[in-house]
PDB file of C-alpha atoms in Angstrom:
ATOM      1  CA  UNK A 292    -119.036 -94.820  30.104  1.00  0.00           C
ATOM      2  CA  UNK A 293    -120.947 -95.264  33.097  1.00  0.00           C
ATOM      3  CA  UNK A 294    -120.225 -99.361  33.097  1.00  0.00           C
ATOM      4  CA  UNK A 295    -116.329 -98.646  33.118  1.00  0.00           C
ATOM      5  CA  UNK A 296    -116.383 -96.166  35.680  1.00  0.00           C
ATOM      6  CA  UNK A 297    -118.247 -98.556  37.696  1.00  0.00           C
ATOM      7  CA  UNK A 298    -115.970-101.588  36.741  1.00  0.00           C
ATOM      8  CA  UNK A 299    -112.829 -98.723  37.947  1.00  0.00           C
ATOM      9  CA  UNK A 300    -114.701 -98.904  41.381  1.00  0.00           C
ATOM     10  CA  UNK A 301    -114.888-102.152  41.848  1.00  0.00           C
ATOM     11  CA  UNK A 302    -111.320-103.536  40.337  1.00  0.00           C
ATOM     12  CA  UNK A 303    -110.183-101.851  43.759  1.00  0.00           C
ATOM     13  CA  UNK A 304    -110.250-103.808  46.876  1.00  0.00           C
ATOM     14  CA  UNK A 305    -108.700-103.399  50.060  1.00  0.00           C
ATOM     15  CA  UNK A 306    -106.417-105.766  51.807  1.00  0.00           C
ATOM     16  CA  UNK A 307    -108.048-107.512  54.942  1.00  0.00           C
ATOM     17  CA  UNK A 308    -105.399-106.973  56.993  1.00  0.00           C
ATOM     18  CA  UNK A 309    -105.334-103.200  56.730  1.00  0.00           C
ATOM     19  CA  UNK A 310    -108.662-103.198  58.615  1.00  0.00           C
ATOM     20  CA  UNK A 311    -107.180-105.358  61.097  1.00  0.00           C
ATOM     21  CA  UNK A 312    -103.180-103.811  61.545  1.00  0.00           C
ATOM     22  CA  UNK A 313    -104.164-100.215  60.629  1.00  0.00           C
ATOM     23  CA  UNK A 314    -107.465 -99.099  60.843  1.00  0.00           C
ATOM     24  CA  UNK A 315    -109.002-100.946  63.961  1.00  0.00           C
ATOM     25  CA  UNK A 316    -105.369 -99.718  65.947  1.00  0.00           C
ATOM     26  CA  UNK A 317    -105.166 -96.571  64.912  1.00  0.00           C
ATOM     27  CA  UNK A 318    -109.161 -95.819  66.179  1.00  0.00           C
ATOM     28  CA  UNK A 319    -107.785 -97.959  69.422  1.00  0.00           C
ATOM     29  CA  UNK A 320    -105.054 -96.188  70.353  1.00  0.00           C
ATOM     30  CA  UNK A 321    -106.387 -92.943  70.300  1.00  0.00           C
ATOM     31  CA  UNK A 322    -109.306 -93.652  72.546  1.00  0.00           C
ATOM     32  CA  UNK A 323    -106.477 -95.334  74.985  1.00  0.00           C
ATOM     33  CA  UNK A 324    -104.416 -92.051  74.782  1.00  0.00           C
ATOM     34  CA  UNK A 325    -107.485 -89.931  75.259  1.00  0.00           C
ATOM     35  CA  UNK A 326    -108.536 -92.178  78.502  1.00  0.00           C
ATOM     36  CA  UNK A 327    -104.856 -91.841  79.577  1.00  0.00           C
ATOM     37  CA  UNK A 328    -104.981 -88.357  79.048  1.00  0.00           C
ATOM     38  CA  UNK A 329    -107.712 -87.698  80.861  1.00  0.00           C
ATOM     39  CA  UNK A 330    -106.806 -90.105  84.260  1.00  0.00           C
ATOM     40  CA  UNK A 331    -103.427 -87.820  84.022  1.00  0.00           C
ATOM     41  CA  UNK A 332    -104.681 -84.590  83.639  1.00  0.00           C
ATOM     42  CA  UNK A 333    -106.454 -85.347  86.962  1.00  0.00           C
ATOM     43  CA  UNK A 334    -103.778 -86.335  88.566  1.00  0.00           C
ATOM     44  CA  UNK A 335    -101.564 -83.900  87.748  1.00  0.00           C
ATOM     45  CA  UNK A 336    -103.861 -80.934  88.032  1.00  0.00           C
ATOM     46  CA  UNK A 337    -105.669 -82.065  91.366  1.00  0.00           C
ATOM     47  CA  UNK A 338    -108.520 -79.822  92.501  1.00  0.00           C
ATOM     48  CA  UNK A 339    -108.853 -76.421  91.251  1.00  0.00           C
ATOM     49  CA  UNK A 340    -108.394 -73.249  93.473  1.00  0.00           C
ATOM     50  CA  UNK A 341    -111.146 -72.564  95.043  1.00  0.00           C
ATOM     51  CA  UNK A 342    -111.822 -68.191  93.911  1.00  0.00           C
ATOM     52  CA  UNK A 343    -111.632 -65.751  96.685  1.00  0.00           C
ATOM     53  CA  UNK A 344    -114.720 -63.793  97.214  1.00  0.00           C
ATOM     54  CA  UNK A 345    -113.123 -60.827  95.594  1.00  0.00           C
ATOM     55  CA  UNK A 346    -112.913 -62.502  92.542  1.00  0.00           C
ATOM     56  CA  UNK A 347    -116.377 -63.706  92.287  1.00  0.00           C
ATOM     57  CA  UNK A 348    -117.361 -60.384  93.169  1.00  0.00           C
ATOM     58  CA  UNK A 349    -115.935 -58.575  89.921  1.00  0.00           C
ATOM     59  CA  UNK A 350    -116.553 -61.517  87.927  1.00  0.00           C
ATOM     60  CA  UNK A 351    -120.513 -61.245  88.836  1.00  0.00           C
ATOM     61  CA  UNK A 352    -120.178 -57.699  88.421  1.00  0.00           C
ATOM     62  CA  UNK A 353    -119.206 -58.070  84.716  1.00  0.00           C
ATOM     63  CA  UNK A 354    -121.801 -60.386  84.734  1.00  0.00           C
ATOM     64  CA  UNK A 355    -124.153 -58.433  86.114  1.00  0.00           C
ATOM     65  CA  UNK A 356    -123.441 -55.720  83.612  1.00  0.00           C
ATOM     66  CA  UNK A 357    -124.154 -57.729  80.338  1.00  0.00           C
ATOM     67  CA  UNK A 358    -127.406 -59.361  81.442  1.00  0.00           C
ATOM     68  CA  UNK A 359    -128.475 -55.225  81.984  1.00  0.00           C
ATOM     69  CA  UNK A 360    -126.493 -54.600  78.535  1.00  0.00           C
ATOM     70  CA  UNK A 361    -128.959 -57.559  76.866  1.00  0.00           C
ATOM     71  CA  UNK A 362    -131.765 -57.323  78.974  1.00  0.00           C
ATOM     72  CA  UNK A 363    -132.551 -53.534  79.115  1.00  0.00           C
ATOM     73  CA  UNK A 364    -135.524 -53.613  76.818  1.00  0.00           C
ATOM     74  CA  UNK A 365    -137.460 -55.523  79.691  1.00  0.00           C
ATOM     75  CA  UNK A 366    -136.014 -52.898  82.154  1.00  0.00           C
ATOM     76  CA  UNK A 367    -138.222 -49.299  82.784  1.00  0.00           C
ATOM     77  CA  UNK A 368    -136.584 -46.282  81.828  1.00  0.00           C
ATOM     78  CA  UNK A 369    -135.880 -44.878  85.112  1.00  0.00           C
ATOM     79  CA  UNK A 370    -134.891 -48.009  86.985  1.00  0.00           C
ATOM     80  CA  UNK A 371    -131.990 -48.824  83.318  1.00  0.00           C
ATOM     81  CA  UNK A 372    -131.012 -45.396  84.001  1.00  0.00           C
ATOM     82  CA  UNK A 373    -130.113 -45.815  87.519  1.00  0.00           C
ATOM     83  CA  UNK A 374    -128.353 -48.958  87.119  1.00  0.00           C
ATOM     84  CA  UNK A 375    -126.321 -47.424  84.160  1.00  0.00           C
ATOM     85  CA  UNK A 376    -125.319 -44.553  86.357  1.00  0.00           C
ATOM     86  CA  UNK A 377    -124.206 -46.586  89.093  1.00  0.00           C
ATOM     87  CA  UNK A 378    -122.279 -49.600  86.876  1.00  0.00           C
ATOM     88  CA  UNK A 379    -120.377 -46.894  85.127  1.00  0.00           C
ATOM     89  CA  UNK A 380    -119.171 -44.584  87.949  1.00  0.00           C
ATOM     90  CA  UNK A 381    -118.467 -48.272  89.546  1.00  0.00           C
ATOM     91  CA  UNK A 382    -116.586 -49.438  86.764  1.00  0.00           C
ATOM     92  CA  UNK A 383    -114.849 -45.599  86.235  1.00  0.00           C
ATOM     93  CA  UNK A 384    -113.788 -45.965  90.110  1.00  0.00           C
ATOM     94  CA  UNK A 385    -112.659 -49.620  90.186  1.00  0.00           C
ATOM     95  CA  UNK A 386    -115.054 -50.509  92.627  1.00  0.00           C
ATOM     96  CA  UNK A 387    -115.214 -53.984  92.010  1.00  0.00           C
ATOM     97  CA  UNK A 388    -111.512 -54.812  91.188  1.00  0.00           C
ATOM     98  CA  UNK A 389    -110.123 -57.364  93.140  1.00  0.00           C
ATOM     99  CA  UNK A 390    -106.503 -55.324  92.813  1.00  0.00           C
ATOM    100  CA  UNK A 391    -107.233 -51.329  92.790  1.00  0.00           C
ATOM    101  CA  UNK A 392    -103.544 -51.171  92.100  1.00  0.00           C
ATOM    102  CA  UNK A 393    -103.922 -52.532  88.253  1.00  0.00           C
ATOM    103  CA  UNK A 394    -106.362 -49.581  87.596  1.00  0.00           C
ATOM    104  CA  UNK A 395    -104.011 -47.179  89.508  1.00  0.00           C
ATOM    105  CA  UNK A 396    -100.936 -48.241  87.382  1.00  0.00           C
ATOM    106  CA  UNK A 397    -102.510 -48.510  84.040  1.00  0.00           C
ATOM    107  CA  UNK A 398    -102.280 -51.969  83.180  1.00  0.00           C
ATOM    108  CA  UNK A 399    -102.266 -55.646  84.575  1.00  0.00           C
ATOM    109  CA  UNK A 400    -100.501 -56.234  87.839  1.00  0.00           C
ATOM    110  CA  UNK A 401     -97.707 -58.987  87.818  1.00  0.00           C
ATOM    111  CA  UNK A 402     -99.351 -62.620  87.630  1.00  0.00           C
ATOM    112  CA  UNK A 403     -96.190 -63.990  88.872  1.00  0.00           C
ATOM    113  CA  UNK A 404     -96.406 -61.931  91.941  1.00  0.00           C
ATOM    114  CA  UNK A 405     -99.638 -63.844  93.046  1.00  0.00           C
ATOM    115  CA  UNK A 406     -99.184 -67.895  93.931  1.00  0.00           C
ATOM    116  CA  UNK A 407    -102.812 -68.324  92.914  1.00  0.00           C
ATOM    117  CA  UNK A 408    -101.908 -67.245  89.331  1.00  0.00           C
ATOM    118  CA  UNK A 409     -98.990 -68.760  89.154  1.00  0.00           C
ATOM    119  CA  UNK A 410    -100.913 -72.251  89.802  1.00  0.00           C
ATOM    120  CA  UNK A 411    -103.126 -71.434  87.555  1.00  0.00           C
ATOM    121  CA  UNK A 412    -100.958 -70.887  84.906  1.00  0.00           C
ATOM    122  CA  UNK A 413     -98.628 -73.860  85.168  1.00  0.00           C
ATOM    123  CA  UNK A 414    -101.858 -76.164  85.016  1.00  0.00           C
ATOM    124  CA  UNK A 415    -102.911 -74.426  81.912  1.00  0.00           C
ATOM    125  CA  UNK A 416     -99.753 -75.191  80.804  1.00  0.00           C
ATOM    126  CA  UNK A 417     -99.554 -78.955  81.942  1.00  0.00           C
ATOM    127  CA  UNK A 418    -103.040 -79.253  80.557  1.00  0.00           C
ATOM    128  CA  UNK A 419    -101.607 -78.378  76.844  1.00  0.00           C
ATOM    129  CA  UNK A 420     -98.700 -80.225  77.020  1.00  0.00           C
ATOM    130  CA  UNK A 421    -100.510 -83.231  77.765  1.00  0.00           C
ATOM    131  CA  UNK A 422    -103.056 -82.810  74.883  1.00  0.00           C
ATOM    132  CA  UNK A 423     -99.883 -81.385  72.252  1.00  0.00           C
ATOM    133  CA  UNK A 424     -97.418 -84.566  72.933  1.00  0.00           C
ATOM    134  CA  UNK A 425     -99.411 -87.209  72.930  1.00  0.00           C
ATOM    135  CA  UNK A 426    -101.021 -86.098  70.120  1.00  0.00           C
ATOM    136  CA  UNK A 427     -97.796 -85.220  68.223  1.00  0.00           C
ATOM    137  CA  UNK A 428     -96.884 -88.824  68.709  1.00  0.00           C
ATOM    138  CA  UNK A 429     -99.699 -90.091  67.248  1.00  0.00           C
ATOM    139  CA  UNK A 430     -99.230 -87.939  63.832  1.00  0.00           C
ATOM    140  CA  UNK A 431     -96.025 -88.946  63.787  1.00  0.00           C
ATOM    141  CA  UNK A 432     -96.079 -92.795  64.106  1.00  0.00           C
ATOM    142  CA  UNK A 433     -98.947 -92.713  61.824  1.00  0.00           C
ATOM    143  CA  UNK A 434     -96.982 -90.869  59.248  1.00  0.00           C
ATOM    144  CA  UNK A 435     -94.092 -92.941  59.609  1.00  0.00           C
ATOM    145  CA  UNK A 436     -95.639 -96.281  59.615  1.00  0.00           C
ATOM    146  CA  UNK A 437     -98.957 -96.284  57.526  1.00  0.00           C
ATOM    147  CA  UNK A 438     -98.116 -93.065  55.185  1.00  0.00           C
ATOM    148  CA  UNK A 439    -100.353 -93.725  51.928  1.00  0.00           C
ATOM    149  CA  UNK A 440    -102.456 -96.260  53.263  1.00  0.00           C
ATOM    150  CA  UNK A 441    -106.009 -96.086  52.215  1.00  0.00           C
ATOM    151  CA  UNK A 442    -107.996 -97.419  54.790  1.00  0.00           C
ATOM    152  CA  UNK A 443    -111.515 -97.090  54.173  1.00  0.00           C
ATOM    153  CA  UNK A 444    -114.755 -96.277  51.839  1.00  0.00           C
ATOM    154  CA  UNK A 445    -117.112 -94.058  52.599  1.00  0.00           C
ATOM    155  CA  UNK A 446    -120.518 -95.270  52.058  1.00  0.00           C
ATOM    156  CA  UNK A 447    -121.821 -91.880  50.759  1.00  0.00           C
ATOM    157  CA  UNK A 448    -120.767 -89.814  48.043  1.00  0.00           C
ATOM    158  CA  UNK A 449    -118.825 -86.514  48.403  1.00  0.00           C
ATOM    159  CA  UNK A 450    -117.916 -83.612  46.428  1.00  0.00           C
ATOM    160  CA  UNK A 451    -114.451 -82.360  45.107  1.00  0.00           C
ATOM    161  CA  UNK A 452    -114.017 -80.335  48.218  1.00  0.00           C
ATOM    162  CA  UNK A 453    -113.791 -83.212  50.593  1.00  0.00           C
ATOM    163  CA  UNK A 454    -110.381 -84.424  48.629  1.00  0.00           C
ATOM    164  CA  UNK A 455    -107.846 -82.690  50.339  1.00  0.00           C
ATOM    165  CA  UNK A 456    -109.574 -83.657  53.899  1.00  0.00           C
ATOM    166  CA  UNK A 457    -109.699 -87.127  53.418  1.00  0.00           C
ATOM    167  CA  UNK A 458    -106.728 -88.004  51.338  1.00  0.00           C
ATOM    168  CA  UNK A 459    -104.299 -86.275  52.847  1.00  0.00           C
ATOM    169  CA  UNK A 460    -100.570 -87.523  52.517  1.00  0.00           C
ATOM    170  CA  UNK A 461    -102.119 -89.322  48.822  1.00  0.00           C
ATOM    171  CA  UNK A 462    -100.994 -87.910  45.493  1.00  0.00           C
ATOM    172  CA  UNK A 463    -104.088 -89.424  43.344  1.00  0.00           C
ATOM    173  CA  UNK A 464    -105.661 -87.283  41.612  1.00  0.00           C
ATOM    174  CA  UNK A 465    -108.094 -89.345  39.761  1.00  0.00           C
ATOM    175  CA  UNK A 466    -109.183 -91.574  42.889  1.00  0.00           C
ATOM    176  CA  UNK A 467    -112.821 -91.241  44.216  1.00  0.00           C
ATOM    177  CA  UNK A 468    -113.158 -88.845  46.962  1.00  0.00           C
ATOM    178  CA  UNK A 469    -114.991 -91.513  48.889  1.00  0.00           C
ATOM    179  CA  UNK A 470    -111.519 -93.515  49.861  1.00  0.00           C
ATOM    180  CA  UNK A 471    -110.125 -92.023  53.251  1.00  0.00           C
ATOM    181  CA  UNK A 472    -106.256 -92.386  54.110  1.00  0.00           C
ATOM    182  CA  UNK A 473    -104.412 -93.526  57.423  1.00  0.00           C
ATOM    183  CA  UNK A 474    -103.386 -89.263  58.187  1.00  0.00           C
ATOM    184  CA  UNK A 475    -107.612 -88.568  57.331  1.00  0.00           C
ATOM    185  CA  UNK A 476    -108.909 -91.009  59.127  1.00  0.00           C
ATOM    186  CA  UNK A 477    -106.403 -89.990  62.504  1.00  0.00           C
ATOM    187  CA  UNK A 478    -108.594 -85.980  61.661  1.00  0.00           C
ATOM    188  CA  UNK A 479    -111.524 -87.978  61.919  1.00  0.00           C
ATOM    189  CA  UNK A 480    -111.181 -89.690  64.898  1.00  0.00           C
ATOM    190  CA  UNK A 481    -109.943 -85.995  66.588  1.00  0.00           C
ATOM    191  CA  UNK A 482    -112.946 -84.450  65.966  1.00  0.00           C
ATOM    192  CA  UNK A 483    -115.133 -87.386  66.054  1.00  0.00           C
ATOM    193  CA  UNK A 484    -114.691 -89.304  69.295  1.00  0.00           C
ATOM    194  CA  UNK A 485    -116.128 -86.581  71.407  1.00  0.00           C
ATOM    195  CA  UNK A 486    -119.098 -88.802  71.776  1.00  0.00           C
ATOM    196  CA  UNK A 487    -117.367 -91.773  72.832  1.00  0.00           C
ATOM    197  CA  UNK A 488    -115.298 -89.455  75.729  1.00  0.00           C
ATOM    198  CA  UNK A 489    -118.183 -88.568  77.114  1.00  0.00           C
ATOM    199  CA  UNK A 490    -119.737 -91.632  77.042  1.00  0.00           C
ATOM    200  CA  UNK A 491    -116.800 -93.284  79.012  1.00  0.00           C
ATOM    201  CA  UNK A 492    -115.222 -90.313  80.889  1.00  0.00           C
ATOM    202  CA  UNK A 493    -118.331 -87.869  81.270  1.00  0.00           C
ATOM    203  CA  UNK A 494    -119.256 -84.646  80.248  1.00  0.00           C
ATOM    204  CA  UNK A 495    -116.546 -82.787  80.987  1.00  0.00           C
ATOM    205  CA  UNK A 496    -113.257 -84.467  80.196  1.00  0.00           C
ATOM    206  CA  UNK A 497    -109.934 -83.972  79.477  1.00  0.00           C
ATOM    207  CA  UNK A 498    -109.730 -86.502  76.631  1.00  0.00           C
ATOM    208  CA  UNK A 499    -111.288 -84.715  73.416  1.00  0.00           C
ATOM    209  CA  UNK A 500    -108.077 -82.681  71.960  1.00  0.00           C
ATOM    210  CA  UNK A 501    -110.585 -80.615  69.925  1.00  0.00           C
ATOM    211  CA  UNK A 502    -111.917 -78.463  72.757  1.00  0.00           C
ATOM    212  CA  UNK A 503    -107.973 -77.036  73.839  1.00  0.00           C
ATOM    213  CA  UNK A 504    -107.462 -76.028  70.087  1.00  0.00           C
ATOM    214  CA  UNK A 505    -111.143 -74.622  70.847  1.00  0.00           C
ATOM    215  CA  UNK A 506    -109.925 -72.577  73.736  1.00  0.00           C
ATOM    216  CA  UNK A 507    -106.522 -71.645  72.508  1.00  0.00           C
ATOM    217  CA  UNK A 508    -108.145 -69.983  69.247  1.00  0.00           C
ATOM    218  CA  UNK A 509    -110.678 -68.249  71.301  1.00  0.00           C
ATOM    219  CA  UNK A 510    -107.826 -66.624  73.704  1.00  0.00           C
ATOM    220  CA  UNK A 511    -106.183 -65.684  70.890  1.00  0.00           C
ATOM    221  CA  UNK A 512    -108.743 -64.323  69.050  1.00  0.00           C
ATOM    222  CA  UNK A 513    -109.071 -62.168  72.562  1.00  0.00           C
ATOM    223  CA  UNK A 514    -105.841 -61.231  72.199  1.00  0.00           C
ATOM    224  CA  UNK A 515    -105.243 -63.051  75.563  1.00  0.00           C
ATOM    225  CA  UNK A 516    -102.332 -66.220  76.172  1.00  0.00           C
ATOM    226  CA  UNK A 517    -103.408 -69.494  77.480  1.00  0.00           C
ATOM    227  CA  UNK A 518    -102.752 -69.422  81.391  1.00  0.00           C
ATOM    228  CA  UNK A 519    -102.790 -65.415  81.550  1.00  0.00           C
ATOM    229  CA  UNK A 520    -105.132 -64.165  84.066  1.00  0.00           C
ATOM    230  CA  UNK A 521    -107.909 -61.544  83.038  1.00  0.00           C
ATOM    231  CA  UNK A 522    -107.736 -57.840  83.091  1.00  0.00           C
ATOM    232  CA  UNK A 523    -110.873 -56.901  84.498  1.00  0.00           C
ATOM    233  CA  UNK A 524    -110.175 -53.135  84.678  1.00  0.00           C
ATOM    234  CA  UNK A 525    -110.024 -53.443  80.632  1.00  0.00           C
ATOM    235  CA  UNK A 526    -113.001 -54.964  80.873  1.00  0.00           C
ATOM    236  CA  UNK A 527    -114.959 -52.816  82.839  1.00  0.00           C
ATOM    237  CA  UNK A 528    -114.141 -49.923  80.728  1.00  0.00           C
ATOM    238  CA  UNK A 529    -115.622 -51.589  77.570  1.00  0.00           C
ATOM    239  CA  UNK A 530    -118.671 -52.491  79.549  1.00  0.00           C
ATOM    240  CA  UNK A 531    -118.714 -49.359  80.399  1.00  0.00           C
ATOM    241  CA  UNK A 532    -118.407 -47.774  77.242  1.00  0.00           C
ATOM    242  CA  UNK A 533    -120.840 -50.889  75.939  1.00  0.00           C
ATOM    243  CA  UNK A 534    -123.699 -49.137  78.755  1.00  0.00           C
ATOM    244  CA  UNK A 535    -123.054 -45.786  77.887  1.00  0.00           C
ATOM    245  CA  UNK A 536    -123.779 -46.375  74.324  1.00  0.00           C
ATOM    246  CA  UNK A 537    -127.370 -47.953  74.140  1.00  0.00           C
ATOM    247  CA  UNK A 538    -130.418 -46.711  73.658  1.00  0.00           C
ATOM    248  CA  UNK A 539    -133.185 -48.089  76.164  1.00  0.00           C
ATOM    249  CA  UNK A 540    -136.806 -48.443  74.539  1.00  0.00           C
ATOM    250  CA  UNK A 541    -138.779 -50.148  77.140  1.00  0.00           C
ATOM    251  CA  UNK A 542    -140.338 -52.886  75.472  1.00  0.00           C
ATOM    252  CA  UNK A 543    -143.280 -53.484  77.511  1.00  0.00           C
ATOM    253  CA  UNK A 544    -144.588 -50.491  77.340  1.00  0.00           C
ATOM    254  CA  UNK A 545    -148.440 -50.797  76.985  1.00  0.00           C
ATOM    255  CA  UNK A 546    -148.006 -54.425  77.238  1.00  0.00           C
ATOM    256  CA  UNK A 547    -151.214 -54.733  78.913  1.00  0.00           C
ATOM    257  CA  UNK A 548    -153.329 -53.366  75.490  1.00  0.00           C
ATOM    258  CA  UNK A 549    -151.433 -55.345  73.071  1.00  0.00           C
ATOM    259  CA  UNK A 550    -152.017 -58.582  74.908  1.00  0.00           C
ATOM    260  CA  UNK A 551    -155.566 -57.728  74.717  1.00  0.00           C
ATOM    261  CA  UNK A 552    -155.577 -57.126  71.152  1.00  0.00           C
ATOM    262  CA  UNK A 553    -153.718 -60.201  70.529  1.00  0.00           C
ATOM    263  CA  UNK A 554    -156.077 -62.647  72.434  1.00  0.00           C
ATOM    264  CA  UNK A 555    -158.977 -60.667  70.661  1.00  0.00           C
ATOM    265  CA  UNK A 556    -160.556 -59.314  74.353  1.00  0.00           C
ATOM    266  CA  UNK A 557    -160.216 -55.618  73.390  1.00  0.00           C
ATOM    267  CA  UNK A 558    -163.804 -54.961  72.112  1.00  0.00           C
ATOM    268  CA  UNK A 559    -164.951 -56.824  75.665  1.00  0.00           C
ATOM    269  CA  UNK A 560    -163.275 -54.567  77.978  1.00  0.00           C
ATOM    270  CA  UNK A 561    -164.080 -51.588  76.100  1.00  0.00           C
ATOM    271  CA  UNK A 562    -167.927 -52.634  76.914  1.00  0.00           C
ATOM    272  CA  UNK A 563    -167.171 -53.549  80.420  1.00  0.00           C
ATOM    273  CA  UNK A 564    -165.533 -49.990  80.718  1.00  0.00           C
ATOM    274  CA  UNK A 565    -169.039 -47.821  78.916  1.00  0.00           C
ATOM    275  CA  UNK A 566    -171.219 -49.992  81.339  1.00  0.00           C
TER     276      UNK A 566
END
């Protein structure tokens, strides 16, 4: 049984020419449109803003405020407590807003009524139009002109799960999960030439698709919309409610003994104390 499954295996052979008129251009292209991507997203965007110091000053404030909120084991009792009482009343008051009239209304002052936002927000939304078309475009011509193509073999074996990633658009059920098609291998070139952006482009580019999707699911998942500035008042009340809540065990109390007993020089400054 094992000889026939093995002579399945190798009874299938792939076409030199799909390496050379699918695979190679498909890998190609996208590294082009990423480049391309990125050299327009800098052109269209420009420079960012440059913040005012208001709103460095409540963004360093909330800031401020979680290091306290992580960091208050390592604070003394009396010195957390201060802090606590003075970030809350701050945050009650609206010290730190940059707009007192948010807090004062209830809710987030018109973006559209600051030109700051509003630039803010259309390059947010240039930046996701250039990573949703071009990569639309992509999906589309590969669809179109190399659906149910198998392109390539894995040289590792994979379980049952991995079907449905890597032959997508392929209704074989009895092929080995190790064969990827034309629409799997596009996946794995989204999520796998991160590397090879920021070998060419840098660090931070604007050629890996992945890290927009990355961004858009974490604004949603903060219930806030690509491009829409932050409320700050909102959240400044849940630090504040976050501070209010914890309870502060100083964590280096009688630090100086148990470093002794851990080093073993207890005993020794006991004797040095008697004499």
């Amino acid at each position: 049984m094992s000889g026939s499954l093995e002579t399945m295996e190798q009874t299938m052979f792939l076409d030199p020419a799909i390496r050379d008129w699918v695979l190679f251009p498909i890998t190609i292209i996208m590294v082009l449109v990423g480049v391309f991507r990125h050299q327009l997203t800098i052109l269209m965007t420009g420079d960012p803003p440059k913040p005012e110091l208001k709103d460095i000053r409540q963004g360093k404030a909330l800031i401020r405020a979680q290091l306290l909120a992580q960091n208050n084991a390592y604070v003394p009792t009396s010195a957390f407590v201060e802090r606590k009482k003075y970030l809350c009343q701050a945050f009650e008051d609206g010290v730190y807003l940059k707009n007192k009239a948010s807090k004062d209304e209830g809710g987030l002052v018109n973006p559209m009524a600051d030109p700051k936002n509003m630039e803010v927000m259309m390059d947010g939304m240039k930046k996701q139009m250039m990573g949703i078309v071009p990569q639309t475009l992509i999906m589309g011509w590969i669809q179109f002109f190399f659906s149910g193509f198998i392109l390539i073999k894995l040289p590792f074996p994979l379980g049952l799960r991995f079907k449905q990633m890597l032959q997508s658009g392929i209704m074989t059920p009895n092929m080995d999960v190790k064969w990827v098609s034309s629409l799997s291998w596009y996946f794995l070139n989204l999520f796998g030439l991160r590397g090879v952006f920021a070998l060419i482009l840098g660090g931070e580019n604007s050629a890996d698709g992945t890290r927009d999707m990355t961004a858009m699911s974490t604004m949603g998942a903060m219930g806030q919309q690509p491009g829409q500035p932050q409320d700050f008042n909102k959240q400044f009340l849940g630090m504040k409610d976050t501070l209010a809540i914890i309870y502060h065990e100083w964590d280096l109390d009688n630090i100086e003994q148990r470093v002794l007993v851990k080093y073993g020089k207890q005993s020794r400054v006991f004797k040095s104390a008697h004499k």
